[in-house]
Coordinates of C-alpha atoms in Angstrom, one line a residue:
M1 CA 144.4 193.1 136.2
T2 CA 143.6 192.9 139.9
T3 CA 140.3 191.1 140.6
I4 CA 137.7 192.4 143.0
G5 CA 138.5 189.5 145.4
E6 CA 142.2 190.3 145.4
F7 CA 141.5 194.0 145.9
L8 CA 139.2 193.3 148.9
E9 CA 141.8 190.9 150.3
D10 CA 144.4 193.6 150.2
N11 CA 142.3 196.6 151.1
G12 CA 139.3 195.1 152.9
E13 CA 139.7 197.1 156.1
K14 CA 139.9 200.4 154.2
V15 CA 136.8 199.6 152.2
F16 CA 134.8 198.7 155.2
L17 CA 136.1 201.8 157.0
V18 CA 134.7 204.0 154.2
V19 CA 131.4 202.1 154.2
Y20 CA 131.0 202.4 158.0
F21 CA 132.0 206.1 157.9
A22 CA 129.2 206.7 155.4
V23 CA 126.7 204.8 157.5
M24 CA 127.5 206.5 160.7
V25 CA 127.5 210.1 159.3
I26 CA 124.8 209.8 156.6
V27 CA 122.3 207.6 158.5
A28 CA 122.7 209.3 161.9
G29 CA 121.4 212.7 160.7
P30 CA 118.0 211.8 159.3
L31 CA 117.5 209.0 161.8
F32 CA 118.0 211.2 164.8
L33 CA 115.9 213.9 163.2
S34 CA 113.0 211.4 163.3
L35 CA 113.9 210.5 166.9
G36 CA 113.8 214.2 167.8
E37 CA 110.3 214.5 166.4
A38 CA 109.4 211.3 168.4
W39 CA 110.7 213.0 171.6
Q40 CA 108.5 216.0 171.0
A41 CA 105.4 213.9 170.7
S42 CA 106.4 211.2 173.2
D43 CA 103.7 209.6 175.2
I44 CA 105.8 207.4 177.5
V45 CA 109.5 208.4 177.7
R46 CA 109.2 212.2 177.9
P47 CA 106.5 212.2 180.7
A48 CA 108.6 209.6 182.7
I49 CA 111.7 211.9 182.5
L50 CA 109.7 215.0 183.3
A51 CA 108.3 213.3 186.3
L52 CA 111.8 213.3 187.9
N53 CA 111.5 217.0 188.7
P54 CA 108.5 216.9 191.0
L55 CA 109.6 213.5 192.4
L56 CA 113.4 214.0 192.8
G57 CA 114.0 217.6 192.0
V58 CA 115.9 216.7 188.8
T59 CA 114.9 218.9 185.9
L60 CA 114.9 217.8 182.3
E61 CA 117.9 220.0 181.6
Q62 CA 119.9 218.4 184.4
F63 CA 118.9 214.9 183.4
S64 CA 119.9 215.6 179.8
A65 CA 123.3 217.0 180.9
L66 CA 123.8 213.9 183.1
M67 CA 123.1 211.4 180.3
F68 CA 125.2 213.4 177.9
G69 CA 128.1 213.3 180.3
L70 CA 127.6 209.5 180.8
Y71 CA 127.6 209.0 177.0
L72 CA 130.8 211.0 176.6
G73 CA 132.5 209.0 179.4
L74 CA 131.7 205.8 177.6
L75 CA 132.7 207.2 174.2
V76 CA 136.1 208.4 175.5
L77 CA 136.9 205.0 176.8
V78 CA 136.0 203.4 173.5
T79 CA 138.3 205.9 171.7
L80 CA 141.1 205.1 174.2
D81 CA 140.9 201.4 173.5
P82 CA 143.6 200.5 170.9
K83 CA 141.3 197.9 169.3
K84 CA 138.4 200.3 169.0
R85 CA 140.1 203.7 168.4
V86 CA 139.1 204.2 164.8
Q87 CA 135.5 203.0 165.6
G88 CA 135.5 205.5 168.5
I89 CA 136.5 208.4 166.2
L90 CA 133.8 207.4 163.7
L91 CA 131.2 207.3 166.6
C92 CA 132.3 210.8 167.5
L93 CA 131.6 212.0 163.9
G94 CA 128.3 210.2 164.0
T95 CA 127.5 211.9 167.3
V96 CA 128.2 215.3 165.8
S97 CA 125.9 214.4 162.8
A98 CA 123.1 213.4 165.2
L99 CA 123.5 216.6 167.3
V100 CA 123.4 218.8 164.2
A101 CA 120.2 217.0 163.2
L102 CA 118.6 217.7 166.6
L103 CA 119.8 221.3 166.5
S104 CA 118.0 221.8 163.3
I105 CA 114.7 221.2 165.0
G106 CA 115.7 223.1 168.2
L107 CA 116.4 220.2 170.4
F108 CA 119.1 219.3 173.0
I109 CA 122.0 221.9 172.4
P110 CA 119.7 225.0 172.5
N111 CA 117.9 223.7 175.6
I112 CA 121.0 223.1 177.8
D113 CA 123.0 225.7 179.6
F114 CA 126.3 223.8 179.6
A115 CA 128.0 226.3 182.0
D116 CA 125.2 226.0 184.6
N117 CA 125.1 222.2 184.3
I118 CA 128.8 221.5 184.2
V119 CA 128.6 219.6 187.5
W120 CA 125.9 217.3 186.0
I121 CA 127.9 216.7 182.9
L122 CA 131.1 216.0 184.8
G123 CA 129.1 213.7 187.2
G124 CA 127.8 211.7 184.2
F125 CA 131.3 211.7 182.6
V126 CA 132.8 210.2 185.8
A127 CA 130.0 207.7 186.2
G128 CA 130.4 206.6 182.6
G129 CA 134.2 206.2 183.1
L130 CA 133.7 204.1 186.2
V131 CA 131.0 201.8 184.9
G132 CA 132.9 201.5 181.6
G133 CA 136.1 200.3 183.1
G134 CA 138.0 203.5 183.4
P135 CA 140.0 202.3 186.5
K136 CA 142.0 200.0 184.2
L137 CA 143.9 203.1 183.1
L138 CA 145.5 203.2 186.5
E139 CA 146.5 199.5 186.5
V140 CA 149.9 198.1 185.5
R141 CA 149.2 195.7 182.6
T142 CA 151.5 192.8 181.8
A143 CA 149.9 189.7 180.2
S144 CA 146.6 191.4 179.4
A145 CA 145.7 194.0 176.8
L146 CA 144.1 197.4 177.4
E147 CA 140.5 196.9 176.5
F148 CA 137.2 198.5 177.5
R149 CA 134.7 195.9 176.6
Q150 CA 132.2 196.9 179.2
S151 CA 132.2 200.5 177.9
A152 CA 131.6 199.4 174.3
T153 CA 128.8 197.1 175.4
L154 CA 127.1 199.7 177.5
L155 CA 127.4 202.3 174.7
F156 CA 125.8 199.9 172.2
Y157 CA 122.9 199.2 174.5
L158 CA 122.4 202.9 175.4
I159 CA 122.3 204.0 171.7
S160 CA 120.3 201.0 170.6
A161 CA 117.7 201.7 173.3
I162 CA 117.4 205.4 172.2
V163 CA 117.0 204.3 168.6
V164 CA 114.5 201.5 169.1
G165 CA 112.5 203.4 171.8
G166 CA 112.4 206.5 169.6
L167 CA 111.3 204.5 166.6
V168 CA 108.4 202.9 168.6
E169 CA 107.3 206.3 170.0
F170 CA 107.5 207.9 166.5
H171 CA 105.3 205.3 164.8
L172 CA 103.0 204.3 167.6
N173 CA 100.5 206.6 169.2
L174 CA 100.4 205.1 172.7
P175 CA 97.9 206.0 175.5
Q176 CA 99.4 208.5 178.0
I177 CA 100.0 207.0 181.4
L178 CA 101.5 209.9 183.4
Q179 CA 100.3 213.5 183.7
V180 CA 103.0 215.7 184.9
S181 CA 102.7 219.3 186.3
A182 CA 105.2 221.5 188.0
E183 CA 104.6 220.0 191.4
T184 CA 102.8 216.7 190.9
V185 CA 102.7 213.5 189.0
R186 CA 99.4 211.8 188.4
I187 CA 98.7 208.4 186.9
V188 CA 96.1 208.5 184.2
P189 CA 94.0 205.4 183.5
P190 CA 95.2 204.4 180.1
T191 CA 92.8 204.1 177.2
P192 CA 93.0 201.0 175.0
E193 CA 93.4 202.9 171.8
V194 CA 96.7 202.5 170.0
S195 CA 97.2 203.7 166.4
V196 CA 100.1 203.3 164.0
E197 CA 101.7 206.1 161.9
W198 CA 102.5 204.2 158.7
S199 CA 104.1 207.1 156.9
G200 CA 107.8 206.5 156.5
I201 CA 107.9 203.4 158.7
G202 CA 109.8 201.4 156.2
V203 CA 112.5 203.9 155.6
N204 CA 112.9 204.6 159.4
T205 CA 113.0 201.0 160.3
L206 CA 115.6 200.3 157.6
M207 CA 117.8 203.2 158.8
A208 CA 117.4 202.1 162.4
A209 CA 118.4 198.5 161.5
V210 CA 121.4 199.6 159.5
F211 CA 122.5 201.9 162.2
V212 CA 122.2 199.3 165.0
V213 CA 123.9 196.6 163.0
T214 CA 126.8 198.9 162.1
L215 CA 127.1 200.0 165.7
R216 CA 127.2 196.3 166.7
R217 CA 130.1 195.8 164.3
F218 CA 131.9 198.7 166.0
V219 CA 131.7 197.4 169.5
T220 CA 132.1 193.6 168.9
Y221 CA 135.3 192.1 170.3
D222 CA 137.0 188.7 169.7
A223 CA 136.1 188.1 166.1
S224 CA 138.4 185.1 165.9
E225 CA 139.8 182.4 163.7
N226 CA 141.5 179.2 164.8
F227 CA 144.1 177.8 162.4
F228 CA 145.6 174.3 162.8
V229 CA 148.7 173.0 160.9
L230 CA 148.8 169.5 159.6
G231 CA 151.7 167.9 157.8
P232 CA 153.7 164.7 157.4
Q233 CA 156.6 164.0 159.8
G234 CA 159.6 166.1 159.0
S235 CA 157.7 168.4 156.6
G236 CA 158.7 171.6 158.5
K237 CA 155.7 172.2 160.8
S238 CA 157.9 173.3 163.7
L239 CA 159.9 175.7 161.7
F240 CA 156.7 176.9 160.0
L241 CA 155.2 177.8 163.4
V242 CA 158.5 179.5 164.5
G243 CA 158.5 181.6 161.3
K244 CA 154.9 182.6 161.7
Y245 CA 155.6 183.5 165.4
L246 CA 158.5 185.7 164.4
A247 CA 156.4 187.4 161.7
A248 CA 153.6 188.1 164.2
L249 CA 156.1 189.3 166.7
D250 CA 157.5 191.9 164.2
D251 CA 153.9 192.9 163.3
A252 CA 153.1 193.4 167.0
V253 CA 156.0 195.9 167.5
G254 CA 154.1 198.6 165.8
R255 CA 151.0 198.2 167.8
E256 CA 150.1 200.0 171.0
A257 CA 149.1 198.0 174.1
D258 CA 148.0 195.1 171.9
T259 CA 146.8 191.6 172.8
P260 CA 149.8 189.5 174.0
L261 CA 151.0 186.7 171.7
N262 CA 150.9 184.1 174.6
P263 CA 153.2 181.5 172.9
S264 CA 153.3 178.0 174.4
S265 CA 156.5 177.0 176.2
D266 CA 157.2 174.3 173.6
L267 CA 157.2 177.0 170.9
M268 CA 159.4 179.3 172.8
E269 CA 161.9 176.5 173.3
L270 CA 162.1 176.1 169.6
V271 CA 162.4 179.9 169.1
G272 CA 165.2 179.9 171.7
S273 CA 167.1 177.0 170.1
L274 CA 166.9 178.7 166.7
D275 CA 168.0 182.0 168.1
A276 CA 170.9 180.4 169.9
A277 CA 172.2 178.7 166.8
S278 CA 175.0 180.1 164.6
K279 CA 176.2 179.7 161.1
D280 CA 178.5 176.9 162.4
T281 CA 175.8 175.0 164.3
G282 CA 173.1 175.2 161.6
W283 CA 169.5 174.9 162.9
K284 CA 170.3 173.5 166.3
L285 CA 166.8 172.0 166.6
D286 CA 166.6 168.5 168.2
A287 CA 164.2 165.9 166.8
T288 CA 161.1 165.2 168.7
G289 CA 161.5 162.2 171.1
Q290 CA 159.7 159.0 170.4
T291 CA 157.2 159.5 173.2
D292 CA 157.2 163.4 173.2
V293 CA 154.4 165.6 171.9
E294 CA 155.1 169.3 171.5
D295 CA 152.2 171.7 171.7
L296 CA 153.1 174.6 169.5
N297 CA 150.7 177.6 169.5
F298 CA 150.4 181.3 169.9
N299 CA 147.9 184.1 169.4
F300 CA 148.1 187.2 167.3
V301 CA 145.9 190.1 166.2
D302 CA 145.3 190.8 162.5
G303 CA 144.1 194.2 161.3
R304 CA 144.4 197.6 162.8
V305 CA 141.0 199.1 162.0
F306 CA 138.8 196.0 162.7
P307 CA 141.2 193.7 164.6
K308 CA 140.6 190.0 164.6
N309 CA 142.1 187.6 167.2
I310 CA 143.7 184.6 165.6
Q311 CA 145.1 181.4 167.1
L312 CA 147.7 179.4 165.2
S313 CA 148.6 175.9 166.5
S314 CA 150.0 172.5 165.7
L315 CA 151.2 169.4 167.4
D316 CA 154.7 168.1 166.7
Y317 CA 155.2 164.4 167.4
A318 CA 157.6 161.6 166.5
G319 CA 155.1 159.0 165.3
E320 CA 153.1 159.1 162.2
Y321 CA 149.4 159.9 163.0
L322 CA 148.3 161.5 159.8
E323 CA 147.0 158.2 158.3
R324 CA 145.1 157.4 161.5
L325 CA 143.5 160.8 161.8
P326 CA 140.5 160.3 159.5
N327 CA 139.2 157.3 161.6
A328 CA 139.8 159.3 164.8
L329 CA 137.8 162.2 163.5
M330 CA 134.8 159.8 162.9
S331 CA 135.2 158.2 166.4
P332 CA 134.0 159.5 169.8
D333 CA 136.9 160.6 172.0
D334 CA 136.4 157.7 174.5
E335 CA 137.0 155.2 171.6
I336 CA 140.4 156.7 170.7
D337 CA 142.9 154.7 172.7
N338 CA 145.9 157.0 171.9
S339 CA 146.1 160.3 173.8
T340 CA 148.1 162.0 171.1
L341 CA 145.7 161.0 168.4
R342 CA 142.8 162.0 170.6
L343 CA 144.3 165.5 171.1
L344 CA 145.1 165.8 167.4
A345 CA 141.5 165.0 166.5
Q346 CA 140.1 167.5 169.0
R347 CA 142.3 170.3 167.6
V348 CA 141.2 169.6 164.0
R349 CA 137.5 169.6 165.0
D350 CA 138.0 173.0 166.9
A351 CA 139.8 174.7 164.0
N352 CA 138.1 177.0 161.5
T353 CA 140.9 176.6 159.0
L354 CA 143.3 173.8 158.3
I355 CA 146.8 174.6 157.0
L356 CA 148.1 171.7 155.0
I357 CA 151.9 171.5 154.5
I358 CA 153.5 170.5 151.3
D359 CA 157.2 169.6 151.7
V360 CA 159.1 171.1 148.8
E361 CA 162.3 169.3 149.8
R362 CA 160.6 165.9 149.3
Y363 CA 159.3 167.1 146.0
Q364 CA 162.8 168.2 144.9
N365 CA 164.3 164.9 146.0
N366 CA 161.6 162.9 144.2
E367 CA 160.5 161.4 147.5
P368 CA 156.8 160.7 148.3
L369 CA 155.1 163.8 149.7
E370 CA 152.9 161.6 152.0
I371 CA 150.0 164.0 151.7
E372 CA 147.5 161.4 150.6
P373 CA 145.8 161.4 154.0
Y374 CA 144.8 165.0 153.4
F375 CA 142.0 163.8 151.1
D376 CA 140.4 161.6 153.7
I377 CA 140.8 164.3 156.4
L378 CA 139.0 166.8 154.2
D379 CA 136.2 164.4 153.5
V380 CA 135.7 163.8 157.2
A381 CA 136.4 167.3 158.5
S382 CA 133.8 169.0 156.3
N383 CA 133.1 172.8 156.4
K384 CA 136.7 173.7 157.0
D385 CA 138.5 176.4 155.2
V386 CA 141.9 175.3 153.8
L387 CA 145.2 177.0 153.2
L388 CA 147.9 175.1 151.2
V389 CA 151.4 176.1 152.3
A390 CA 154.7 174.9 150.6
T391 CA 157.6 174.8 153.1
K392 CA 161.3 174.8 152.4
C393 CA 160.8 176.8 149.3
D394 CA 164.4 178.2 149.4
I395 CA 165.1 175.4 146.9
L396 CA 162.6 176.7 144.4
A397 CA 163.7 180.3 145.1
E398 CA 167.1 179.4 143.6
E399 CA 165.4 177.9 140.6
F400 CA 163.2 180.9 140.2
R401 CA 166.3 183.2 140.2
D402 CA 168.0 181.0 137.6
K403 CA 165.0 180.8 135.3
Q404 CA 163.6 184.3 135.6
A405 CA 166.5 186.3 136.9
L406 CA 164.3 187.6 139.8
E407 CA 164.8 187.4 143.5
A408 CA 161.9 185.6 145.2
H409 CA 161.7 188.0 148.2
Q410 CA 161.5 191.0 145.9
Y411 CA 159.0 189.6 143.5
F412 CA 157.0 187.5 145.8
D413 CA 153.7 187.5 143.9
E414 CA 155.5 186.2 140.8
F415 CA 157.3 183.6 142.9
R416 CA 154.1 182.4 144.4
E417 CA 152.7 181.8 141.0
F418 CA 155.9 180.1 140.0
V419 CA 155.7 177.7 143.0
S420 CA 152.1 176.9 142.4
E421 CA 152.6 176.2 138.7
T422 CA 155.7 174.1 139.3
L423 CA 154.1 171.9 141.9
I424 CA 150.7 171.5 140.1
E425 CA 152.3 170.7 136.8
N426 CA 154.8 168.2 138.0
N427 CA 152.9 166.4 140.8
Q428 CA 149.5 164.8 140.2
T429 CA 148.7 164.5 143.9
V430 CA 149.3 168.2 144.4
R431 CA 147.2 169.0 141.4
T432 CA 144.3 166.9 142.7
L433 CA 144.6 168.5 146.2
V434 CA 144.4 172.0 144.6
Q435 CA 141.3 170.9 142.7
D436 CA 139.7 169.4 145.7
T437 CA 140.2 172.6 147.7
S438 CA 138.5 174.7 145.0
G439 CA 141.6 175.8 143.3
S440 CA 143.4 177.1 146.4
D441 CA 146.7 178.9 145.8
I442 CA 149.8 177.3 147.2
H443 CA 151.5 179.8 149.5
P444 CA 155.4 179.4 149.6
V445 CA 157.4 180.1 152.8
Y446 CA 161.0 179.6 153.5
Y447 CA 164.1 180.6 155.5
Q448 CA 166.8 182.1 153.5
T449 CA 169.6 179.5 153.5
T450 CA 173.2 178.9 152.4
T451 CA 175.3 175.8 152.0
D452 CA 177.9 175.0 154.7
E453 CA 181.2 173.1 154.1
N454 CA 179.4 169.8 154.4
G455 CA 177.0 170.6 151.7
E456 CA 174.1 171.0 154.1
R457 CA 171.6 173.9 154.1
V458 CA 171.9 176.2 157.1
P459 CA 170.0 179.4 157.8
M460 CA 171.4 182.7 156.7
R461 CA 171.5 185.3 159.5
D462 CA 171.6 189.1 159.6
R463 CA 174.2 191.0 161.4
N464 CA 172.2 190.6 164.6
G465 CA 172.2 186.8 164.3
N466 CA 168.5 186.7 163.4
V467 CA 167.2 184.2 160.8
M468 CA 165.7 185.8 157.6
T469 CA 162.3 184.5 156.4
V470 CA 160.3 185.0 153.2
G471 CA 156.6 184.6 152.7
F472 CA 155.6 184.6 156.4
D473 CA 154.5 188.2 156.5
E474 CA 152.4 187.8 153.4
L475 CA 150.8 184.7 154.8
L476 CA 150.1 186.6 158.0
E477 CA 148.0 189.1 156.0
K478 CA 146.3 186.3 154.1
M479 CA 145.2 184.6 157.3
G480 CA 143.5 187.7 158.4

């Protein structure tokens, strides 16, 4: 039976979408009903806006039309933003709910002649588009994504100011400062008397807080995670990064104007080498030189309703630095005399999540896994999330097929359990590592392989010459 955690992991975005939809529609109605009543009894904001007519010749109706147009201009840009499209649609529904609430007490829509004030509405709409970043629609974008961050931020502050200001006016009886007539504005000496309307203050404050927090979630950009891959030399870190990049590249194809992946040149050299290889040449990946350090990294976006920016990176090097890493993590950078080790320590400190590689080929050949340094690293680098990944699992995929008569790529959940159970039951170091990481699952990944005439494993390729991977798409979702 699917647990709640697994359900949320698989359907988290849909659940939050339903919750946010309920908040925006249900809360907006009664909240703006209270704000409408606050407007009718306003001591500060309403007189200040009414003062625009005798001072500048701008009536309340014209001002309302102008601000409504400004709001619509910002809202349209948010809806056009690929990362915020769903949120923009929900804000539109929340807006309708708020307008209906105001209509029920005879405010806003009944008081504006939209035909006579179309110029003010269009003027506000254009102004909102300009200040919100609308000119980006006319730009040719290459390495940058189409985003309207400024529009989302201004929309948040505009709505929050209305909600907070209205809440204050509704529950505080403030002294009137301005006295406005048809032709004059007069400053009235304020009286020191301030009273509080306690009735309903708790409910209104709660609704306002929930609304503002939800709205903030809507407009927030760059919720991000930083993953760093660690593994012994020759454990498959490079091919793991290549496989993850290919999975992210496939996922990005279905997105519109999304954030670029921005892969490093070292990673693209590996991708190009693997892409240029054939069945006869095998992997065609050269070993890292003794003094070389390859910086492998790229970015991708996880989620379509509430996107999260994710960076995945690793360093590939010839020497063995894993055993020296715990001491480096405890030392200041200026005391680390090796530049590669210093960079490695910096990347680990900056990461939110560490991906620890378990080499299945070593396990199958009864060779030391060389993962003992993981324990010291986890002790030193506290407060890090951990993902355990088993690479080169094509070996266990064949065993899975022989024992259970199932194909790993078709029954991946069952295969994942098989890999975890196999490694945990047959290797005490892996079992301890799983226990030390709160019972983390071991996620298998592999390239589909075949054996050449020399008995060596080489990647299988489709009719277009592309390698075929298993487990990388599933891990892409898990990392989100």
